[in-house]
Amino acid sequence: MYLYGYQERVHSSRRLEAECRRNLEVMWLLNGRAAQNVSHDR
């Protein structure tokens, strides 16, 4: 998912999570699974 975010210039993990809910390409990448609520240190 982070590689997809980098490619699409989505740098915020919250925005990336929102993309997982609304974007059909991301839903396809996740194979219909829900996105995990994950935090990470920068």
mmCIF file of C-alpha atoms in Angstrom:
data_model
loop_
_atom_site.group_PDB
_atom_site.id
_atom_site.type_symbol
_atom_site.label_atom_id
_atom_site.label_comp_id
_atom_site.label_asym_id
_atom_site.label_seq_id
_atom_site.Cartn_x
_atom_site.Cartn_y
_atom_site.Cartn_z
ATOM 1 C CA MET A 1 0.000 0.000 0.000
ATOM 2 C CA TYR A 2 2.829 2.391 0.749
ATOM 3 C CA LEU A 3 4.256 1.852 -2.730
ATOM 4 C CA TYR A 4 0.850 2.663 -4.208
ATOM 5 C CA GLY A 5 0.662 5.776 -2.016
ATOM 6 C CA TYR A 6 4.118 6.867 -3.119
ATOM 7 C CA GLN A 7 3.219 6.376 -6.775
ATOM 8 C CA GLU A 8 -0.051 8.309 -6.420
ATOM 9 C CA ARG A 9 1.497 11.016 -4.190
ATOM 10 C CA VAL A 10 -0.579 10.016 -1.172
ATOM 11 C CA HIS A 11 1.771 10.526 1.773
ATOM 12 C CA SER A 12 -0.631 10.600 4.709
ATOM 13 C CA SER A 13 -1.567 7.233 6.183
ATOM 14 C CA ARG A 14 -5.043 8.596 6.953
ATOM 15 C CA ARG A 15 -5.515 9.648 3.361
ATOM 16 C CA LEU A 16 -4.194 6.293 2.212
ATOM 17 C CA GLU A 17 -6.790 4.615 4.426
ATOM 18 C CA ALA A 18 -9.501 6.788 2.849
ATOM 19 C CA GLU A 19 -8.265 5.760 -0.604
ATOM 20 C CA CYS A 20 -8.670 2.132 0.450
ATOM 21 C CA ARG A 21 -12.355 2.763 1.063
ATOM 22 C CA ARG A 22 -13.243 4.758 -2.055
ATOM 23 C CA ASN A 23 -10.813 3.924 -4.862
ATOM 24 C CA LEU A 24 -11.624 0.878 -7.002
ATOM 25 C CA GLU A 25 -7.965 0.352 -7.955
ATOM 26 C CA VAL A 26 -7.005 0.082 -4.298
ATOM 27 C CA MET A 27 -9.920 -2.237 -3.571
ATOM 28 C CA TRP A 28 -8.648 -4.450 -6.384
ATOM 29 C CA LEU A 29 -5.124 -4.372 -4.908
ATOM 30 C CA LEU A 30 -6.503 -5.384 -1.507
ATOM 31 C CA ASN A 31 -8.527 -8.149 -3.146
ATOM 32 C CA GLY A 32 -11.701 -7.033 -1.391
ATOM 33 C CA ARG A 33 -10.166 -7.081 2.106
ATOM 34 C CA ALA A 34 -10.609 -4.162 4.479
ATOM 35 C CA ALA A 35 -7.610 -1.940 5.083
ATOM 36 C CA GLN A 36 -5.930 -2.361 8.444
ATOM 37 C CA ASN A 37 -5.733 0.591 10.800
ATOM 38 C CA VAL A 38 -1.963 0.721 11.147
ATOM 39 C CA SER A 39 0.273 3.430 12.496
ATOM 40 C CA HIS A 40 3.959 3.758 11.814
ATOM 41 C CA ASP A 41 6.823 5.938 13.001
ATOM 42 C CA ARG A 42 8.481 8.322 10.628
#
